[in-house]
Coordinates of C-alpha atoms and ligand atoms in Angstrom, one line a residue:
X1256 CA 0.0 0.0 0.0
X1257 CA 3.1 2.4 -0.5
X1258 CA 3.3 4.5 -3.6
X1259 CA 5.9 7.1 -3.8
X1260 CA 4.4 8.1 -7.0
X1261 CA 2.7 12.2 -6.1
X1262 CA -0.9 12.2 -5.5
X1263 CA -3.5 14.4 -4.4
X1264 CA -6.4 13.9 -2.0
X1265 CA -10.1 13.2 -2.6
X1266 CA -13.2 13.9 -0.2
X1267 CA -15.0 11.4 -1.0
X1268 CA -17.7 11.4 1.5
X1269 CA -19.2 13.4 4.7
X1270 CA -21.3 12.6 7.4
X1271 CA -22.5 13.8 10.6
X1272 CA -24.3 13.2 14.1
X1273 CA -26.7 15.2 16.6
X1274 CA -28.3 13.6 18.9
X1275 CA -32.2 14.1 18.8
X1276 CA -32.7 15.7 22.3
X1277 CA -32.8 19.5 22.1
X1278 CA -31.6 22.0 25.0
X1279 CA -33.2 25.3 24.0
X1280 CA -32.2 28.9 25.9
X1281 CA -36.0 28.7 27.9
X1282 CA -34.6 25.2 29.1
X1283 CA -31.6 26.8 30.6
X1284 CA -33.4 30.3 32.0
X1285 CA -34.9 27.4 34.0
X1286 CA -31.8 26.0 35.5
X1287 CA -29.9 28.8 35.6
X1288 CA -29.5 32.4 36.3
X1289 CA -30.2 33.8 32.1
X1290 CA -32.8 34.3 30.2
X1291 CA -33.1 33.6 25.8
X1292 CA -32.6 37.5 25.5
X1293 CA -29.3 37.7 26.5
X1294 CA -28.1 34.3 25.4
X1295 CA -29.5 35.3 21.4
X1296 CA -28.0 38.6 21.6
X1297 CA -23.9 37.2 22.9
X1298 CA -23.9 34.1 21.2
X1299 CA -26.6 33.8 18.6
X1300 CA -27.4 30.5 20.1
X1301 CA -31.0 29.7 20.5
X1302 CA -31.1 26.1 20.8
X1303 CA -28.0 23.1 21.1
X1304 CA -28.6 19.0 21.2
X1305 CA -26.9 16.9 24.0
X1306 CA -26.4 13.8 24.4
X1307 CA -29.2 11.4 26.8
X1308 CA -26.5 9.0 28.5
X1309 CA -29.9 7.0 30.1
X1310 CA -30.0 5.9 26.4
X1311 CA -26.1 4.9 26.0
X1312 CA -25.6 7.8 24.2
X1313 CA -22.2 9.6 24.5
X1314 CA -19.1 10.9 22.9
X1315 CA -18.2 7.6 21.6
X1316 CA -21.6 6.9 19.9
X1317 CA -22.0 10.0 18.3
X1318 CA -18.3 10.0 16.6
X1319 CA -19.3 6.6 15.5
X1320 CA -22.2 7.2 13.6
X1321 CA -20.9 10.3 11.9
X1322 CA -17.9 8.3 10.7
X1323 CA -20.4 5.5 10.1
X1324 CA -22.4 7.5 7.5
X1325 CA -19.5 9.5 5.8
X1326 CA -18.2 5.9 5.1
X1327 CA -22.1 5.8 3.6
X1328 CA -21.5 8.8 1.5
X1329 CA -18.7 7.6 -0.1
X1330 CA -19.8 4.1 -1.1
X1331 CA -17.0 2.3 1.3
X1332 CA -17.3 0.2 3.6
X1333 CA -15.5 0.4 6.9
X1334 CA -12.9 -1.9 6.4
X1335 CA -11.9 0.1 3.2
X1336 CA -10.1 2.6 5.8
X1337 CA -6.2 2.4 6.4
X1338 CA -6.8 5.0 9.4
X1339 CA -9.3 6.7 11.2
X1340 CA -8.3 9.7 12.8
X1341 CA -10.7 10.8 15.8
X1342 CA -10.9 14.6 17.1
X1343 CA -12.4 15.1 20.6
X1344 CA -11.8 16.5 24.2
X1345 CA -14.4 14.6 25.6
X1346 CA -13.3 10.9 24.4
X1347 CA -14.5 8.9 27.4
X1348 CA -11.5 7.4 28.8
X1349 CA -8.2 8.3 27.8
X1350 CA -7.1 4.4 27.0
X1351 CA -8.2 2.9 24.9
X1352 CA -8.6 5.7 22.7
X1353 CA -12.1 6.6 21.2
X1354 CA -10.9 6.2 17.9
X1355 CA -9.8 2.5 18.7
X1356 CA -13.2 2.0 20.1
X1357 CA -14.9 3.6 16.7
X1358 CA -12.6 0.6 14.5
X1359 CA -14.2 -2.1 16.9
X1360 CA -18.0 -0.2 16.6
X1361 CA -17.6 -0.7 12.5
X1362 CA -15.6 -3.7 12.3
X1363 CA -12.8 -1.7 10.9
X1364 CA -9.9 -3.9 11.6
X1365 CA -7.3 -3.9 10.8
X1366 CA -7.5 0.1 10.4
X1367 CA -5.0 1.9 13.1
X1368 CA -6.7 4.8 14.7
X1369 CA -5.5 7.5 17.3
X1370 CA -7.0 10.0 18.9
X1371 CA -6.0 14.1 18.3
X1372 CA -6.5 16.7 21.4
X1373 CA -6.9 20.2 19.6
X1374 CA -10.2 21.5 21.2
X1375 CA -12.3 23.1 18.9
X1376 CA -9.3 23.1 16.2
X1377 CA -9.2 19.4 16.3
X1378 CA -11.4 18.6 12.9
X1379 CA -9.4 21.1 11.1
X1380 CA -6.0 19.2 12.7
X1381 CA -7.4 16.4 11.6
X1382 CA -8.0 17.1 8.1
X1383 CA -4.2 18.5 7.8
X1384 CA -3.2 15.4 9.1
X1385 CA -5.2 13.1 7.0
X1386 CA -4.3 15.1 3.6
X1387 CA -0.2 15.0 4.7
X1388 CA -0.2 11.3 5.6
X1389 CA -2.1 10.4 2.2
X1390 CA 0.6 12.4 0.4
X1391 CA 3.0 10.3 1.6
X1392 CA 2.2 7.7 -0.4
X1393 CA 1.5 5.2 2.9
X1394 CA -2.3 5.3 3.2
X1395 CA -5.2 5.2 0.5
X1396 CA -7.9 6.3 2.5
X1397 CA -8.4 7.5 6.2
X1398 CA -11.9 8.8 8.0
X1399 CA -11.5 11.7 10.0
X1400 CA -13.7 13.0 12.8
X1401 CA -14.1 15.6 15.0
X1402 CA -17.1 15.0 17.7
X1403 CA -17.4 16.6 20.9
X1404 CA -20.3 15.6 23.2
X1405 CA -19.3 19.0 25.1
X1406 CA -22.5 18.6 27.4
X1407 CA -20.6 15.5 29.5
X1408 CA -17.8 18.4 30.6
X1409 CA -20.2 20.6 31.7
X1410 CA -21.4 21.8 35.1
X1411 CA -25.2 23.1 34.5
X1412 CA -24.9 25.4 37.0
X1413 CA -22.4 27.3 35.4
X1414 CA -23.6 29.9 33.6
X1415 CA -20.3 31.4 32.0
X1416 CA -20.1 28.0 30.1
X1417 CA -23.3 25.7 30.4
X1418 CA -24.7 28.4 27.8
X1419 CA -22.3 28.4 24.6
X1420 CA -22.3 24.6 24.1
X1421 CA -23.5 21.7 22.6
X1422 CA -22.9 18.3 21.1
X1423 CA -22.2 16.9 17.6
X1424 CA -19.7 14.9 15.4
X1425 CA -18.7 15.6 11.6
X1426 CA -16.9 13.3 9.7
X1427 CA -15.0 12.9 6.1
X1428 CA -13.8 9.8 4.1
X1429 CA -10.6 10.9 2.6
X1430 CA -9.2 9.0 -0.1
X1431 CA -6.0 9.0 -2.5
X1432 CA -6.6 10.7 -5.9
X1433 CA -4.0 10.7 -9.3
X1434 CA -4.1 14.5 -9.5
X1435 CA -1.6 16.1 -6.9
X1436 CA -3.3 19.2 -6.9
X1437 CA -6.3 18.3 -5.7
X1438 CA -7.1 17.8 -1.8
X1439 CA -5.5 20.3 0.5
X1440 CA -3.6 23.1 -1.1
X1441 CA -2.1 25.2 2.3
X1442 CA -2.4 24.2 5.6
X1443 CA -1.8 25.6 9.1
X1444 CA -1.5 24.5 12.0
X1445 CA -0.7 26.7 15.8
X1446 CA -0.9 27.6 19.1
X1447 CA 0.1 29.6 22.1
X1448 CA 0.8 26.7 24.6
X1449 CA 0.6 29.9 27.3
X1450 CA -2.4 30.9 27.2
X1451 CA -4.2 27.2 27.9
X1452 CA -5.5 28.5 31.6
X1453 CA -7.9 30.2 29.1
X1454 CA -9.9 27.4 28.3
X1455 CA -9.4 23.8 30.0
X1456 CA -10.9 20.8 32.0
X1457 CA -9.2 20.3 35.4
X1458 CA -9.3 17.0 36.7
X1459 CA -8.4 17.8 39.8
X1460 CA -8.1 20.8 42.0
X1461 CA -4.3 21.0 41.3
X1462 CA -4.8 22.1 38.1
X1463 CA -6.3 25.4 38.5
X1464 CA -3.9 28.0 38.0
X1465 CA -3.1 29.7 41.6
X1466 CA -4.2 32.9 39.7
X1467 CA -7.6 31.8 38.3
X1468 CA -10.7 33.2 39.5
X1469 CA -12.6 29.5 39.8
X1470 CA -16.3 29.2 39.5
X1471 CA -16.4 26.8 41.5
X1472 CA -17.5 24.2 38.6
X1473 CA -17.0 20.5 39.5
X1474 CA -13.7 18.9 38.5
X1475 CA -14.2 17.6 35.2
X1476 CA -16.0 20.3 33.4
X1477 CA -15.2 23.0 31.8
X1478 CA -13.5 26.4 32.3
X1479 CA -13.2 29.2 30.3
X1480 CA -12.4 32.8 30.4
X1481 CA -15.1 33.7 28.1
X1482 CA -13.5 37.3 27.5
X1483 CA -9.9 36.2 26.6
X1484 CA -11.0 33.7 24.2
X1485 CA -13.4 36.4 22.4
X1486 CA -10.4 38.6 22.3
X1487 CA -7.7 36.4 20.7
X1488 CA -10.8 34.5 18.9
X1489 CA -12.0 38.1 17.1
X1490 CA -8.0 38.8 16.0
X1491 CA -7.0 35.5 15.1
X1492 CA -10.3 34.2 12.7
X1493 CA -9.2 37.3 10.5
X1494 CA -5.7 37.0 10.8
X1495 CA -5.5 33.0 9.8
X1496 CA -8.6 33.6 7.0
X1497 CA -6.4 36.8 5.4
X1498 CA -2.9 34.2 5.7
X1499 CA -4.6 31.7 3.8
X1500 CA -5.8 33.9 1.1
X1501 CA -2.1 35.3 0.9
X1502 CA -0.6 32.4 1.1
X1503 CA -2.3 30.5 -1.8
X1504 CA -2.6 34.0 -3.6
X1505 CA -6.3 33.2 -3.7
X1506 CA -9.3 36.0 -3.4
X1507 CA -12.9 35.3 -1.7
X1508 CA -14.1 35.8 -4.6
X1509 CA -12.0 32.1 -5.3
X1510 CA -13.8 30.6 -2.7
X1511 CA -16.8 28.9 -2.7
X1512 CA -17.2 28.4 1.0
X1513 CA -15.7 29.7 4.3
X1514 CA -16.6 26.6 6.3
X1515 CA -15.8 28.2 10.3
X1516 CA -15.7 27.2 13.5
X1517 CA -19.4 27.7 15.4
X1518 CA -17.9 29.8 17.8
X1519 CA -20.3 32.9 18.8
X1520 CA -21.8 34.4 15.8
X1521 CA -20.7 37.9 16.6
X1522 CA -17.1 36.3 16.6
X1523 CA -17.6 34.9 12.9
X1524 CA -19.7 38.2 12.0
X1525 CA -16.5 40.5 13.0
X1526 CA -14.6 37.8 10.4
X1527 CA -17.2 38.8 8.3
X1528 CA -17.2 42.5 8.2
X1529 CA -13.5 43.2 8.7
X1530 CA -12.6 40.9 5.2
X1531 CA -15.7 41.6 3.4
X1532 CA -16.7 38.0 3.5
X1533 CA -20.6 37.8 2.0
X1534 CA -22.8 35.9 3.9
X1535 CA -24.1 33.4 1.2
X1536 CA -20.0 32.0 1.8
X1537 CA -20.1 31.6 5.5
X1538 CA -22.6 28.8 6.4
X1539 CA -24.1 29.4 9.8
X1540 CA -25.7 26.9 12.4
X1541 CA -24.7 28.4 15.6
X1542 CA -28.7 29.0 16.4
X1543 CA -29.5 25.3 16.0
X1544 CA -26.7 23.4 17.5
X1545 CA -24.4 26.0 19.8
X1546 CA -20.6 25.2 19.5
X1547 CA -20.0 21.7 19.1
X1548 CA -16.4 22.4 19.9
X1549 CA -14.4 19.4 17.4
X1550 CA -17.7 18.8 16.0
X1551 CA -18.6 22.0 14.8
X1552 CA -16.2 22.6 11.3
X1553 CA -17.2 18.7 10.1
X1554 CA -21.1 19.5 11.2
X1555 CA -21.3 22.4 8.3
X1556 CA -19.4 20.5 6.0
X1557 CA -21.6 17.8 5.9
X1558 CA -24.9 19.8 5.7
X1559 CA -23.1 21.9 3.1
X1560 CA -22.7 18.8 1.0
X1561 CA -25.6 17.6 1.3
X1562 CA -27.3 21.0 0.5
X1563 CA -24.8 20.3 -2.9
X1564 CA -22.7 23.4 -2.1
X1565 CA -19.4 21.5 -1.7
X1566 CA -18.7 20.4 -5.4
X1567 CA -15.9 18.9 -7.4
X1568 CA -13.6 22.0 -8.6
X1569 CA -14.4 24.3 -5.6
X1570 CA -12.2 25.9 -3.0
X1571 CA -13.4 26.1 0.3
X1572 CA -11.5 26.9 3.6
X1573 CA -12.0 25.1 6.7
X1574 CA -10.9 27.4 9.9
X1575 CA -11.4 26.9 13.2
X1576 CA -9.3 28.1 16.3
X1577 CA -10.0 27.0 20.2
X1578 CA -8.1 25.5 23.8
X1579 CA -4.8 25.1 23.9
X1580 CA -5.1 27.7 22.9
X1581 CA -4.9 26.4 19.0
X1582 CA -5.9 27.6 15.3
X1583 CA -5.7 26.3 12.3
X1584 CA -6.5 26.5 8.4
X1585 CA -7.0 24.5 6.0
X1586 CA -7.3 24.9 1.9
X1587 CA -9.2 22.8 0.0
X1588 CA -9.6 22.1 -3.6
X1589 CA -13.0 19.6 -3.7
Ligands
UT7_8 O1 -14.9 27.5 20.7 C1 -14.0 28.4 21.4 C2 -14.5 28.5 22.7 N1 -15.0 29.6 23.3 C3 -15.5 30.8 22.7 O2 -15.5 31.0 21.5 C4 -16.0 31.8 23.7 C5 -15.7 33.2 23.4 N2 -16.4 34.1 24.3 C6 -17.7 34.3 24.3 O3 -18.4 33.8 23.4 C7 -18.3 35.3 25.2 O4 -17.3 35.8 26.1 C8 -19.4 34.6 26.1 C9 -20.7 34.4 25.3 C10 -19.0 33.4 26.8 C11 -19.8 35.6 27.2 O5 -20.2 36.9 26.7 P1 -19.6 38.2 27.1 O6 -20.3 39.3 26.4 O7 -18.1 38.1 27.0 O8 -20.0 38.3 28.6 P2 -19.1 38.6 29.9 O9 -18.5 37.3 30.3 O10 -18.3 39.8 29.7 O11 -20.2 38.9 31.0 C12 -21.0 40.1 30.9 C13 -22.1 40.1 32.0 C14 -21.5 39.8 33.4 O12 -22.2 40.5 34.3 P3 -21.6 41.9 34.9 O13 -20.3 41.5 35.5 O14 -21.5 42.8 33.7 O15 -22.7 42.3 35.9 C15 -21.8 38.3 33.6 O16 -21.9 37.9 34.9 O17 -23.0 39.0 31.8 C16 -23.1 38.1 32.9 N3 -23.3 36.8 32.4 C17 -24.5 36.3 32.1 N4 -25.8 36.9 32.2 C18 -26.8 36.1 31.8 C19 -22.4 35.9 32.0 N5 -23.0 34.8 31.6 C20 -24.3 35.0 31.6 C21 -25.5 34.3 31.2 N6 -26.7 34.9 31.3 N7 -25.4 33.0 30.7

């Protein structure tokens, strides 16, 4: 299974999971200390699906059927696969990793599989990943997904946090393809290892930074300094959107689709406005399914395909940034 021979990348397939229970803004004015108003108005968030662990429903599910029906998409069958890379933050034990567990769900063997830590980056990681390893001439075909099932790290009666987030998986079937220019054309991939204490999961009370004003949460779940994040988030969703361009020597008007992160829509908004982005290229969901944190960049680019507004030719642009604190890009001719 070794070529050395230069080839290009092919998506040949998407897919996606949410599960069916819905967690609107009314749901949370009644648990918590908010109100729809002002959850509408910061976020653009009005509703976000979790996950009902009474019905074995988890992290771990979820990734697996949205890997399950990309594989679908693409006419494969699991055990096509050479790899399946998994993005998450909320895999549910750290060994065996999920993506280990996702091969044994579909029968994959003898695909390898690892799971990639990159926060709400870690789809876009992924995809990078996926297209380099391809290149190399080692792999055929590897399924990448990002899935977070965010409610599981979150302490409901948090309000800073409980608010923002919700749960989904997004996957893509990537496969080898003759023409070397086609797959992923510029990629990035960073981080400012510094700043983590803005956004991280302490298991235990050691972990909190001496310095950082605690809510109090339960260990486990979340924490986030929701300010920071919108700061660096604002400057650095331009900044890696405008690199790309440069870098490829590409316009918007080149692009077909700006597929971003599901952040806070007044984060992707100020994208918007300060590169002159129109909004028939930047596919929203935020209102429907909050941030899915890994899930949210595979999440539009699975109900952009479907809508048939990912075709063969196009350039799109995956970008999403998150803990860590990460960022990332990724070019795509379809
Ligand atoms: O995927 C990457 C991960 N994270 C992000 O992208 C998050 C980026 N940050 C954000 O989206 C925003 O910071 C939030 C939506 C989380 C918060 O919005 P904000 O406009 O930054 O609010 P804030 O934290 O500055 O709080 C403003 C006020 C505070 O009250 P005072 O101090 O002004 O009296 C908060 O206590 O709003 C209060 N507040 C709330 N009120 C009602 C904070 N959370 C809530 C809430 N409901 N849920």
């Amino acid at each position: 299974m070794s070529t050395m021979t230069p080839c290009g990348v092919r998506l040949a397939g998407c897919g996606s999971a949410v599960p069916e229970k819905r967690l609107t803004n009314d749901d949370l004015a009644g648990m918590m200390d908010t109100s729809d108003e002002w959850i509408v108005q910061r976020t653009g968030i009005r509703e976000r699906r979790i996950v009902d662990p009474e019905k074995g429903e988890g992290e771990l599910s979820l990734a697996t059927e949205a890997l399950r029906s990309a594989i679908d998409d693409a006419g494969m069958v699991p055990s096509d696969l050479d790899l399946i890379i998994h993005a998450s933050v909320t895999s549910e034990m750290t060994c065996p990793s999920n993506a280990c567990r996702i091969i044994a769900a579909l029968d994959a063997q003898p695909a390898g599989g690892f799971d990639l830590v990159a926060a709400c980056s870690g789809f876009v990681y992924a995809m990078n990943v996926a297209d380099s390893l391809i290149r190399s001439g080692r792999y055929r075909s590897i399924g990448v997904v990002g899935c977070d099932a965010m409610s599981t790290a979150i302490d409901y009666t948090d309000r800073s946090v409980s608010i923002l987030f919700g749960d989904a998986g997004g996957a893509a079937v990537l496969v080898r393809d003759p023409d070397p220019n086609r797959g992923c054309i510029h990629q990035t991939m960073n981080g400012d290892g510094r700043s983590w204490p803005s956004l991280f999961i302490p298991n235990s009370p050691s972990d909190i930074p001496k310095d950082f004003s605690d809510s109090g949460a339960r260990m486990g779940t979340l924490r986030m300094d929701g300010r920071e994040v919108y700061k660096f988030a604002v400057g650095k969703f331009r900044e890696v959107i405008e690199d790309a361009l440069a870098a490829t020597g590409l316009s918007v008007d080149d692009i077909s689709q700006f597929v971003c992160h599901q952040s806070n829509i007044r984060i992707i908004q100020s994208a918007m406005e300060k590169i002159g982005l129109p909004p028939e290229k930047v596919y929203i969901n935020i209102d429907r399914f909050g941030n899915s944190s890994a899930g949210s960049v595979g999440l539009c680019l699975d109900q952009l395909w479907k809508a048939g507004k990912v075709n063969e030719g196009e350039t799109i642009i995956l970008v999403a940034f998150g803990g860590g604190l990460t960022w990332s890009s990724s070019v795509w001719k379809v």
